[in-house]
């Protein structure tokens, strides 16, 4: 037996054989990359949608009420209302909202909006309209021509008294719909990721890049093949990615 072991050791030395550590492999990694790209786009879109909905509170209010709304939601912003559009200005950022002179609650009203830095044609601008609900919160329909997206959004305006300070105000959204990410991805060379919201997303305006609940179906083309994944938000920081026959919880 001793001779056999010596022979095996010598053979390994002669052939240059060596044992290497196995590389780390995560079978859900591509699904995670798809999710990160979709989540980035969803977070950016939800943040702007929230600003537009909050601006409707300001635009619809009386002069006295506008100061209250401004202090609650736009304290660090400058708001300018003119015939050429309404501006929410934060430093060098300028969100322009075209209201047509009507609050969103007006029947038939359709708003358009875009940042001044974006080179949208009028037909490419996102739009928003309101569906009145007599027995519950109103629903808002968003259309995103540049990403073939459409959302149905229900907002909830929340407040919470602080034990050692003023009341804190924020906006929560329940989001349903479909769309695709803009082409700014840096994870894999798959262009855009299409998403379908299987379970409504819960978005908090104070957490711009996070969702507190919901489930997505994701579709992308990787290596010339269409592939799918699902992503379920389970808290502010974690998501369950299902890709093929594998599932794993990730921090994002």
Coordinates of N, CA and C in Angstrom, one line a residue:
X1 N 0.8 -1.2 0.0 CA 0.0 0.0 0.0 C 0.9 1.3 0.0
X2 N 2.0 1.2 0.8 CA 2.9 2.3 0.9 C 3.5 2.6 -0.5
X3 N 3.9 1.5 -1.2 CA 4.5 1.7 -2.5 C 3.5 2.4 -3.5
X4 N 2.2 2.0 -3.4 CA 1.2 2.6 -4.3 C 1.0 4.0 -4.0
X5 N 1.0 4.4 -2.8 CA 0.8 5.8 -2.4 C 2.0 6.7 -2.9
X6 N 3.2 6.1 -2.8 CA 4.4 6.8 -3.3 C 4.3 7.0 -4.8
X7 N 3.9 5.9 -5.5 CA 3.8 6.0 -6.9 C 2.8 7.0 -7.4
X8 N 1.6 7.1 -6.7 CA 0.6 8.1 -7.1 C 1.1 9.5 -6.9
X9 N 1.9 9.7 -5.8 CA 2.4 11.0 -5.5 C 3.4 11.4 -6.6
X10 N 4.2 10.5 -7.0 CA 5.2 10.7 -8.0 C 4.6 11.0 -9.4
X11 N 3.5 10.2 -9.7 CA 2.8 10.4 -11.0 C 2.2 11.8 -11.0
X12 N 1.6 12.2 -9.9 CA 1.0 13.5 -9.8 C 2.0 14.6 -10.0
X13 N 3.2 14.4 -9.5 CA 4.3 15.4 -9.6 C 4.8 15.5 -11.1
X14 N 4.9 14.3 -11.7 CA 5.4 14.3 -13.1 C 4.4 14.9 -14.1
X15 N 3.1 14.7 -13.8 CA 2.1 15.2 -14.8 C 1.7 16.6 -14.4
X16 N 2.2 17.2 -13.4 CA 1.8 18.6 -13.0 C 0.4 18.7 -12.5
X17 N -0.1 17.6 -12.0 CA -1.5 17.6 -11.5 C -1.6 18.3 -10.2
X18 N -2.6 19.2 -10.0 CA -2.8 19.9 -8.8 C -4.3 20.0 -8.5
X19 N -4.6 20.2 -7.3 CA -6.0 20.3 -6.9 C -6.3 21.8 -6.7
X20 N -7.3 22.4 -7.4 CA -7.7 23.8 -7.3 C -9.0 23.9 -6.6
X21 N -9.2 25.1 -5.9 CA -10.4 25.3 -5.3 C -11.5 25.5 -6.3
X22 N -12.7 25.0 -6.1 CA -13.8 25.1 -7.0 C -14.3 26.6 -7.1
X23 N -14.6 27.1 -8.3 CA -15.1 28.5 -8.4 C -16.5 28.6 -7.8
X24 N -16.8 29.7 -7.3 CA -18.2 30.0 -6.7 C -19.2 30.0 -7.9
X25 N -20.2 29.3 -7.8 CA -21.3 29.3 -8.8 C -22.6 29.6 -8.2
X26 N -23.4 30.5 -8.7 CA -24.7 30.8 -8.3 C -25.6 30.7 -9.5
X27 N -26.5 29.6 -9.5 CA -27.4 29.4 -10.6 C -28.5 30.4 -10.8
X28 N -28.6 31.3 -9.8 CA -29.6 32.4 -10.0 C -29.0 33.7 -10.4
X29 N -27.7 33.8 -10.7 CA -27.0 35.0 -10.9 C -27.5 35.8 -12.0
X30 N -27.8 35.2 -13.2 CA -28.4 35.9 -14.3 C -29.7 36.5 -14.0
X31 N -30.6 35.8 -13.2 CA -31.8 36.3 -12.8 C -31.7 37.5 -11.9
X32 N -30.7 37.5 -11.0 CA -30.4 38.6 -10.1 C -30.0 39.8 -11.0
X33 N -29.2 39.7 -12.0 CA -28.8 40.8 -12.9 C -30.0 41.4 -13.6
X34 N -30.9 40.5 -14.0 CA -32.1 41.0 -14.7 C -33.0 41.8 -13.7
X35 N -33.1 41.3 -12.4 CA -33.8 42.0 -11.4 C -33.2 43.3 -11.1
X36 N -31.9 43.4 -11.0 CA -31.3 44.7 -10.6 C -31.6 45.7 -11.7
X37 N -31.5 45.3 -12.9 CA -31.8 46.2 -14.0 C -33.3 46.7 -14.0
X38 N -34.2 45.8 -13.8 CA -35.6 46.2 -13.7 C -35.9 47.0 -12.5
X39 N -35.3 46.6 -11.4 CA -35.5 47.4 -10.1 C -35.0 48.8 -10.2
X40 N -33.9 49.0 -10.9 CA -33.4 50.4 -11.1 C -34.4 51.2 -11.9
X41 N -34.9 50.7 -13.0 CA -35.9 51.4 -13.8 C -37.2 51.6 -13.0
X42 N -37.6 50.6 -12.3 CA -38.9 50.7 -11.6 C -38.7 51.8 -10.5
X43 N -37.6 51.8 -9.8 CA -37.4 52.8 -8.7 C -37.4 54.2 -9.2
X44 N -36.7 54.4 -10.4 CA -36.6 55.7 -10.9 C -38.0 56.2 -11.4
X45 N -38.7 55.3 -12.0 CA -40.1 55.7 -12.5 C -41.0 56.0 -11.4
X46 N -41.0 55.1 -10.3 CA -41.9 55.3 -9.2 C -41.6 56.7 -8.5
X47 N -40.3 57.0 -8.4 CA -39.9 58.3 -7.7 C -40.5 59.5 -8.4
X48 N -40.4 59.5 -9.8 CA -41.0 60.6 -10.5 C -42.5 60.6 -10.5
X49 N -43.1 59.4 -10.6 CA -44.6 59.3 -10.5 C -45.1 59.9 -9.2
X50 N -44.4 59.6 -8.1 CA -44.8 60.1 -6.8 C -44.7 61.6 -6.7
X51 N -43.7 62.2 -7.3 CA -43.6 63.7 -7.4 C -44.8 64.3 -8.1
X52 N -45.1 63.7 -9.2 CA -46.3 64.2 -10.0 C -47.6 64.1 -9.2
X53 N -47.8 63.0 -8.5 CA -49.0 62.8 -7.8 C -49.1 63.8 -6.6
X54 N -47.9 64.0 -5.9 CA -47.9 65.0 -4.8 C -48.1 66.4 -5.4
X55 N -47.6 66.7 -6.6 CA -47.8 68.0 -7.2 C -49.3 68.3 -7.4
X56 N -50.0 67.2 -7.7 CA -51.5 67.4 -7.9 C -52.1 67.9 -6.6
X57 N -51.7 67.5 -5.5 CA -52.2 68.0 -4.2 C -51.9 69.5 -4.1
X58 N -50.7 69.9 -4.5 CA -50.3 71.3 -4.5 C -51.1 72.1 -5.5
X59 N -51.2 71.6 -6.7 CA -51.9 72.3 -7.8 C -53.4 72.5 -7.5
X60 N -54.0 71.5 -6.9 CA -55.4 71.5 -6.7 C -55.8 72.3 -5.4
X61 N -54.8 72.7 -4.6 CA -55.1 73.4 -3.3 C -55.3 74.9 -3.5
X62 N -56.0 75.5 -2.5 CA -56.1 76.9 -2.5 C -54.7 77.5 -2.2
X63 N -54.6 78.9 -2.3 CA -53.3 79.5 -2.0 C -52.9 79.3 -0.6
X64 N -53.8 79.3 0.4 CA -53.4 79.0 1.8 C -53.0 77.6 2.0
X65 N -53.7 76.7 1.3 CA -53.3 75.2 1.5 C -52.0 74.9 0.8
X66 N -51.7 75.6 -0.3 CA -50.5 75.3 -1.0 C -49.2 75.4 -0.1
X67 N -49.2 76.4 0.7 CA -48.1 76.6 1.6 C -47.9 75.3 2.5
X68 N -49.0 74.8 3.0 CA -49.0 73.6 3.9 C -48.5 72.4 3.1
X69 N -49.0 72.2 1.8 CA -48.5 71.1 1.0 C -47.1 71.2 0.6
X70 N -46.6 72.5 0.3 CA -45.3 72.7 0.0 C -44.3 72.3 1.1
X71 N -44.7 72.8 2.3 CA -43.8 72.5 3.5 C -43.8 71.0 3.8
X72 N -44.9 70.3 3.5 CA -44.9 68.8 3.8 C -44.1 68.0 2.8
X73 N -44.2 68.3 1.5 CA -43.7 67.4 0.5 C -42.6 68.1 -0.4
X74 N -42.5 69.4 -0.5 CA -41.6 70.1 -1.4 C -40.8 71.2 -0.7
X75 N -40.4 70.9 0.6 CA -39.8 71.9 1.4 C -38.5 72.4 0.8
X76 N -37.7 71.6 0.1 CA -36.4 72.0 -0.4 C -36.6 72.3 -1.9
X77 N -37.8 72.3 -2.5 CA -38.0 72.6 -3.9 C -38.6 73.9 -4.1
X78 N -38.3 74.4 -5.3 CA -38.9 75.7 -5.8 C -40.0 75.3 -6.8
X79 N -41.2 75.8 -6.7 CA -42.3 75.5 -7.6 C -42.6 76.7 -8.4
X80 N -42.6 76.6 -9.7 CA -43.0 77.7 -10.6 C -44.1 77.3 -11.5
X81 N -45.3 78.0 -11.4 CA -46.4 77.7 -12.3 C -46.6 78.8 -13.3
X82 N -46.5 78.4 -14.6 CA -46.7 79.3 -15.7 C -47.5 78.7 -16.8
X83 N -47.8 79.5 -17.8 CA -48.6 79.0 -19.0 C -47.8 77.9 -19.8
X84 N -46.5 78.0 -19.7 CA -45.6 77.1 -20.4 C -45.4 75.7 -19.7
X85 N -45.9 75.6 -18.5 CA -45.7 74.4 -17.7 C -45.4 74.7 -16.3
X86 N -45.5 73.7 -15.5 CA -45.2 73.8 -14.0 C -43.9 73.2 -13.8
X87 N -43.1 73.9 -13.0 CA -41.7 73.4 -12.7 C -41.5 73.1 -11.3
X88 N -40.9 71.9 -11.0 CA -40.5 71.6 -9.7 C -38.9 71.5 -9.8
X89 N -38.3 72.5 -9.1 CA -36.9 72.7 -9.3 C -36.1 72.4 -8.0
X90 N -35.2 71.5 -8.2 CA -34.3 71.1 -7.0 C -32.8 71.2 -7.5
X91 N -32.2 72.2 -7.1 CA -30.8 72.4 -7.6 C -30.8 72.6 -9.1
X92 N -30.1 71.7 -9.8 CA -30.1 71.7 -11.3 C -31.2 70.8 -11.9
X93 N -32.0 70.2 -11.1 CA -33.0 69.3 -11.6 C -34.3 70.1 -11.8
X94 N -34.9 69.9 -13.0 CA -36.2 70.6 -13.3 C -37.2 69.7 -13.9
X95 N -38.2 69.3 -13.1 CA -39.3 68.4 -13.5 C -40.4 69.3 -14.0
X96 N -40.7 69.2 -15.3 CA -41.7 70.0 -15.9 C -43.0 69.2 -16.1
X97 N -44.1 69.8 -15.6 CA -45.4 69.1 -15.7 C -46.4 70.0 -16.5
X98 N -47.0 69.4 -17.5 CA -47.9 70.1 -18.4 C -49.3 69.7 -18.0
X99 N -50.0 70.6 -17.4 CA -51.3 70.3 -16.8 C -52.5 70.6 -17.7
X100 N -52.3 71.4 -18.7 CA -53.4 71.9 -19.5 C -54.3 72.8 -18.7
X101 N -53.8 73.3 -17.6 CA -54.6 74.2 -16.8 C -55.7 73.5 -16.0
X102 N -55.6 72.2 -15.8 CA -56.6 71.4 -15.1 C -56.0 70.5 -14.0
X103 N -56.7 70.5 -12.9 CA -56.2 69.5 -11.9 C -56.5 68.1 -12.4
X104 N -55.8 67.1 -11.9 CA -56.0 65.7 -12.4 C -57.4 65.2 -12.2
X105 N -58.0 65.7 -11.1 CA -59.3 65.2 -10.8 C -60.4 65.6 -11.8
X106 N -60.1 66.6 -12.7 CA -61.0 67.1 -13.7 C -61.3 66.0 -14.7
X107 N -62.5 65.7 -15.0 CA -62.8 64.7 -16.0 C -62.2 65.0 -17.3
X108 N -61.5 64.0 -17.9 CA -60.8 64.2 -19.2 C -59.4 64.8 -19.1
X109 N -59.0 65.1 -17.9 CA -57.6 65.8 -17.8 C -56.6 64.7 -18.0
X110 N -55.5 65.1 -18.7 CA -54.4 64.3 -19.0 C -53.1 65.1 -18.8
X111 N -52.3 64.8 -17.9 CA -51.0 65.5 -17.7 C -49.9 64.8 -18.4
X112 N -48.9 65.6 -18.9 CA -47.7 65.1 -19.4 C -46.5 65.7 -18.6
X113 N -45.4 64.9 -18.5 CA -44.3 65.4 -17.7 C -43.0 64.8 -18.2
X114 N -41.9 65.6 -17.9 CA -40.6 65.1 -18.2 C -39.6 66.1 -17.5
X115 N -38.4 65.6 -17.3 CA -37.3 66.5 -16.8 C -36.8 67.3 -18.0
X116 N -36.4 68.5 -17.7 CA -35.9 69.4 -18.8 C -34.7 68.9 -19.4
X117 N -33.9 68.0 -18.8 CA -32.7 67.4 -19.4 C -33.0 66.3 -20.4
X118 N -34.3 65.8 -20.4 CA -34.7 64.7 -21.3 C -35.2 65.3 -22.6
X119 N -34.7 64.7 -23.7 CA -35.1 65.2 -25.1 C -36.3 64.4 -25.6
X120 N -37.4 64.4 -24.9 CA -38.6 63.7 -25.3 C -39.4 64.6 -26.4
X121 N -39.9 63.9 -27.4 CA -40.9 64.5 -28.2 C -42.2 64.5 -27.4
X122 N -43.2 65.3 -27.7 CA -44.4 65.4 -26.9 C -45.1 64.0 -26.9
X123 N -45.0 63.3 -28.0 CA -45.7 62.0 -28.1 C -45.0 60.9 -27.3
X124 N -43.8 61.2 -26.8 CA -43.0 60.2 -26.1 C -43.1 60.5 -24.6
X125 N -43.6 61.6 -24.2 CA -43.7 61.9 -22.8 C -44.6 61.0 -22.0
X126 N -44.2 60.6 -20.8 CA -45.2 59.9 -19.9 C -46.4 60.8 -19.7
X127 N -47.6 60.1 -19.5 CA -48.8 60.8 -19.2 C -49.5 60.1 -18.0
X128 N -50.4 60.9 -17.4 CA -51.1 60.4 -16.2 C -52.5 61.0 -16.3
X129 N -53.5 60.1 -16.0 CA -54.9 60.5 -15.9 C -55.5 59.8 -14.7
X130 N -56.7 60.3 -14.2 CA -57.3 59.9 -13.0 C -58.6 59.1 -13.3
X131 N -58.8 58.0 -12.5 CA -60.1 57.3 -12.5 C -60.7 57.5 -11.2
X132 N -61.8 58.2 -11.1 CA -62.4 58.5 -9.8 C -63.0 57.3 -9.2
X133 N -63.0 57.1 -7.9 CA -63.6 56.0 -7.2 C -64.4 56.5 -6.1
X134 N -65.7 56.3 -6.2 CA -66.6 56.9 -5.2 C -66.5 56.2 -3.8
X135 N -66.0 55.0 -3.8 CA -66.0 54.2 -2.5 C -64.6 53.9 -2.0
X136 N -63.6 54.5 -2.6 CA -62.3 54.2 -2.2 C -61.3 55.2 -2.8
X137 N -60.0 55.0 -2.6 CA -59.0 55.9 -3.2 C -59.1 55.9 -4.8
X138 N -58.8 57.1 -5.3 CA -58.7 57.2 -6.8 C -57.6 56.4 -7.3
X139 N -57.7 56.0 -8.6 CA -56.6 55.2 -9.3 C -56.1 56.1 -10.4
X140 N -54.8 56.0 -10.6 CA -54.1 56.9 -11.6 C -53.5 56.0 -12.7
X141 N -53.8 56.3 -13.9 CA -53.2 55.5 -15.0 C -52.0 56.2 -15.7
X142 N -50.9 55.6 -15.6 CA -49.7 56.1 -16.2 C -49.4 55.4 -17.5
X143 N -48.9 56.1 -18.5 CA -48.5 55.5 -19.8 C -47.1 56.0 -20.1
X144 N -46.2 55.1 -20.4 CA -44.8 55.4 -20.7 C -44.4 55.0 -22.1
X145 N -44.7 55.8 -23.1 CA -44.4 55.4 -24.5 C -43.0 55.0 -24.8
X146 N -42.0 55.6 -24.1 CA -40.6 55.2 -24.5 C -40.3 53.8 -24.0
X147 N -41.0 53.2 -23.1 CA -40.7 51.9 -22.6 C -41.9 50.9 -22.8
X148 N -42.9 51.3 -23.6 CA -44.1 50.5 -23.8 C -44.7 50.1 -22.5
X149 N -44.7 50.9 -21.5 CA -45.2 50.6 -20.2 C -46.5 51.2 -19.9
X150 N -47.2 50.6 -19.0 CA -48.5 51.2 -18.4 C -48.7 50.7 -17.0
X151 N -49.0 51.7 -16.1 CA -49.1 51.4 -14.7 C -50.5 51.8 -14.3
X152 N -51.0 51.1 -13.3 CA -52.2 51.5 -12.6 C -51.8 51.7 -11.1
X153 N -51.9 52.9 -10.6 CA -51.3 53.3 -9.3 C -52.4 53.8 -8.4
X154 N -52.4 53.3 -7.2 CA -53.2 53.8 -6.1 C -52.3 54.5 -5.0
X155 N -52.4 55.8 -4.8 CA -51.6 56.4 -3.8 C -52.3 56.5 -2.4
X156 N -51.5 56.5 -1.4 CA -51.9 56.6 0.0 C -51.0 57.7 0.6
X157 N -51.6 58.7 1.2 CA -50.9 59.8 1.8 C -50.8 59.6 3.3
X158 N -49.6 59.4 3.8 CA -49.4 58.9 5.2 C -48.8 60.0 6.0
X159 N -49.0 59.9 7.4 CA -48.3 60.8 8.3 C -48.1 60.1 9.6
X160 N -47.1 60.5 10.3 CA -46.7 59.9 11.6 C -46.1 60.9 12.5
X161 N -46.8 61.2 13.7 CA -46.2 62.1 14.6 C -44.9 61.6 15.2
X162 N -43.9 62.5 15.3 CA -42.6 62.1 15.9 C -42.6 62.4 17.4
X163 N -42.0 61.6 18.2 CA -42.0 61.8 19.7 C -41.3 63.1 20.1
X164 N -40.3 63.5 19.3 CA -39.5 64.6 19.7 C -39.4 65.7 18.5
X165 N -40.5 65.7 17.7 CA -40.4 66.7 16.6 C -41.7 66.7 15.8
X166 N -41.7 67.4 14.6 CA -43.0 67.6 13.9 C -43.4 66.3 13.2
X167 N -44.7 66.3 12.7 CA -45.2 65.1 12.1 C -44.5 64.9 10.7
X168 N -44.2 63.6 10.4 CA -43.6 63.3 9.2 C -44.6 62.8 8.2
X169 N -44.5 63.3 6.9 CA -45.4 63.0 5.9 C -44.7 62.3 4.7
X170 N -45.4 61.3 4.1 CA -44.9 60.7 3.0 C -46.0 60.1 2.1
X171 N -45.7 59.5 1.0 CA -46.6 59.0 0.1 C -46.3 57.5 -0.2
X172 N -47.3 56.6 -0.2 CA -47.1 55.2 -0.6 C -47.9 54.9 -1.8
X173 N -47.3 54.1 -2.7 CA -48.0 53.7 -3.9 C -48.2 52.2 -3.9
X174 N -49.3 51.8 -4.5 CA -49.6 50.4 -4.9 C -49.6 50.4 -6.4
X175 N -48.7 49.6 -7.0 CA -48.4 49.7 -8.4 C -48.7 48.3 -9.1
X176 N -49.5 48.4 -10.2 CA -49.7 47.2 -11.1 C -49.3 47.7 -12.5
X177 N -48.9 46.7 -13.3 CA -48.7 47.0 -14.7 C -47.5 46.3 -15.3
X178 N -47.1 46.8 -16.5 CA -46.0 46.2 -17.2 C -45.1 47.3 -17.8
X179 N -43.9 46.9 -18.3 CA -43.0 47.9 -18.9 C -41.7 47.2 -19.2
X180 N -40.7 48.0 -19.5 CA -39.3 47.5 -19.7 C -38.3 48.5 -19.2
X181 N -37.1 48.1 -18.9 CA -36.1 49.0 -18.4 C -35.6 49.8 -19.6
X182 N -35.1 51.0 -19.2 CA -34.4 51.8 -20.2 C -33.0 51.2 -20.5
X183 N -32.3 51.5 -21.6 CA -31.1 50.9 -21.9 C -29.9 51.6 -21.2
X184 N -29.8 51.3 -19.9 CA -28.7 51.9 -19.2 C -28.0 50.8 -18.3
X185 N -28.3 49.6 -18.7 CA -27.8 48.4 -17.8 C -26.3 48.3 -17.9
X186 N -25.7 47.7 -16.8 CA -24.3 47.5 -16.7 C -24.0 46.1 -16.2
X187 N -25.0 45.2 -16.1 CA -24.7 43.9 -15.6 C -24.4 42.8 -16.6
X188 N -25.3 42.7 -17.6 CA -25.1 41.8 -18.7 C -25.5 42.5 -20.0
X189 N -25.0 42.0 -21.1 CA -25.3 42.6 -22.4 C -26.6 42.1 -22.9
X190 N -27.7 42.4 -22.2 CA -29.0 41.9 -22.7 C -29.9 43.1 -23.1
X191 N -29.4 44.3 -23.2 CA -30.2 45.4 -23.6 C -31.2 45.8 -22.6
X192 N -32.5 45.4 -22.8 CA -33.5 45.8 -21.8 C -34.1 44.6 -21.2
X193 N -34.8 44.8 -20.0 CA -35.5 43.7 -19.3 C -37.0 44.1 -19.3
X194 N -37.8 43.2 -19.8 CA -39.3 43.4 -19.7 C -39.8 42.9 -18.4
X195 N -40.7 43.6 -17.8 CA -41.3 43.2 -16.5 C -42.8 43.2 -16.5
X196 N -43.4 42.3 -15.8 CA -44.8 42.2 -15.5 C -45.0 42.1 -14.0
X197 N -45.8 43.0 -13.4 CA -46.0 43.0 -12.0 C -47.1 41.9 -11.7
X198 N -46.6 40.8 -11.1 CA -47.6 39.7 -10.8 C -48.3 40.0 -9.5
X199 N -47.7 40.6 -8.5 CA -48.3 41.0 -7.3 C -48.0 42.5 -7.1
X200 N -49.0 43.3 -6.7 CA -48.7 44.8 -6.7 C -47.5 45.2 -5.9
X201 N -46.7 46.1 -6.4 CA -45.6 46.6 -5.7 C -46.0 47.7 -4.7
X202 N -45.3 47.6 -3.5 CA -45.6 48.6 -2.5 C -44.3 49.5 -2.5
X203 N -44.6 50.8 -2.8 CA -43.5 51.8 -2.8 C -43.6 52.9 -1.8
X204 N -42.6 53.2 -1.1 CA -42.6 54.3 -0.1 C -41.7 55.4 -0.7
X205 N -42.3 56.6 -0.7 CA -41.5 57.8 -1.3 C -40.3 58.1 -0.6
X206 N -40.1 57.7 0.7 CA -38.9 58.0 1.5 C -37.8 57.0 1.2
X207 N -38.1 55.9 0.4 CA -37.1 54.9 0.1 C -37.0 54.8 -1.4
X208 N -36.3 55.6 -2.1 CA -36.4 55.8 -3.5 C -36.1 54.6 -4.4
X209 N -35.2 53.8 -3.9 CA -34.7 52.7 -4.8 C -35.2 51.3 -4.3
X210 N -36.2 51.3 -3.3 CA -36.6 50.1 -2.7 C -38.1 49.9 -2.8
X211 N -38.5 48.7 -2.8 CA -39.9 48.3 -2.7 C -40.1 47.4 -1.5
X212 N -41.2 47.6 -0.8 CA -41.5 46.8 0.4 C -42.4 45.6 0.2
X213 N -42.7 45.3 -1.0 CA -43.5 44.1 -1.3 C -43.8 44.1 -2.8
X214 N -44.3 42.9 -3.2 CA -44.6 42.7 -4.6 C -43.8 41.6 -5.3
X215 N -44.2 41.3 -6.5 CA -43.6 40.2 -7.2 C -43.5 40.5 -8.7
X216 N -42.4 40.2 -9.4 CA -42.2 40.6 -10.8 C -41.9 39.3 -11.6
X217 N -42.4 39.3 -12.8 CA -41.9 38.4 -13.8 C -41.0 39.1 -14.8
X218 N -39.8 38.6 -15.0 CA -38.8 39.3 -15.8 C -38.4 38.5 -17.0
X219 N -38.3 39.2 -18.1 CA -37.9 38.5 -19.4 C -36.8 39.3 -20.1
X220 N -35.8 38.6 -20.6 CA -34.7 39.2 -21.3 C -34.1 38.2 -22.3
X221 N -33.3 38.7 -23.2 CA -32.6 37.9 -24.2 C -31.2 37.8 -23.8
X222 N -30.7 36.6 -23.5 CA -29.3 36.4 -23.1 C -28.7 35.4 -24.0
X223 N -27.6 35.7 -24.6 CA -27.0 34.8 -25.6 C -28.0 34.3 -26.7
X224 N -28.7 35.3 -27.2 CA -29.7 35.1 -28.3 C -30.9 34.2 -27.9
X225 N -31.1 34.0 -26.6 CA -32.2 33.1 -26.2 C -33.0 33.9 -25.1
X226 N -34.3 33.8 -25.3 CA -35.2 34.5 -24.3 C -35.2 33.7 -23.0
X227 N -35.0 34.4 -21.9 CA -35.0 33.7 -20.6 C -35.9 34.5 -19.6
X228 N -36.4 33.8 -18.6 CA -37.3 34.3 -17.7 C -36.8 34.1 -16.3
X229 N -37.3 35.0 -15.4 CA -37.0 34.9 -14.0 C -38.1 35.5 -13.2
X230 N -38.3 35.2 -11.9 CA -39.2 35.9 -11.1 C -38.5 36.5 -9.9
X231 N -39.0 37.6 -9.4 CA -38.4 38.3 -8.2 C -39.5 38.7 -7.3
X232 N -39.3 38.2 -6.0 CA -40.3 38.6 -5.0 C -39.7 39.4 -3.9
X233 N -40.1 40.6 -3.7 CA -39.6 41.4 -2.6 C -40.1 40.9 -1.3
X234 N -39.2 40.7 -0.3 CA -39.7 40.2 1.0 C -39.4 41.2 2.1
X235 N -38.6 42.2 1.9 CA -38.5 43.3 2.8 C -37.7 44.4 2.1
X236 N -37.3 45.4 2.9 CA -36.6 46.6 2.3 C -35.3 46.3 1.5
X237 N -34.7 45.2 1.9 CA -33.3 44.9 1.4 C -33.2 43.6 0.7
X238 N -34.2 42.7 0.8 CA -34.0 41.3 0.2 C -35.0 41.0 -0.8
X239 N -34.7 40.1 -1.7 CA -35.5 39.7 -2.8 C -35.2 38.2 -3.0
X240 N -36.3 37.4 -3.3 CA -36.1 36.0 -3.7 C -36.1 35.9 -5.2
X241 N -35.0 35.5 -5.8 CA -34.9 35.3 -7.2 C -35.1 33.8 -7.6
X242 N -36.0 33.6 -8.5 CA -36.3 32.2 -9.0 C -35.8 32.2 -10.5
X243 N -34.9 31.3 -10.8 CA -34.3 31.3 -12.1 C -34.1 29.9 -12.5
X244 N -34.9 29.4 -13.6 CA -34.9 28.0 -13.9 C -35.5 27.2 -12.7
X245 N -34.8 26.2 -12.3 CA -35.3 25.4 -11.2 C -34.7 25.8 -9.8
X246 N -34.0 26.9 -9.8 CA -33.4 27.3 -8.6 C -34.0 28.6 -8.0
X247 N -33.9 28.8 -6.7 CA -34.4 30.0 -6.0 C -33.4 30.3 -4.9
X248 N -33.2 31.6 -4.7 CA -32.3 32.1 -3.7 C -32.6 33.5 -3.2
X249 N -32.4 33.7 -1.9 CA -32.7 35.0 -1.4 C -31.4 35.9 -1.5
X250 N -31.6 37.1 -2.1 CA -30.4 38.0 -2.3 C -30.7 39.3 -1.5
X251 N -29.6 39.9 -1.1 CA -29.6 41.3 -0.6 C -29.4 42.1 -1.9
X252 N -30.1 43.2 -2.0 CA -29.9 44.1 -3.1 C -29.8 45.6 -2.7

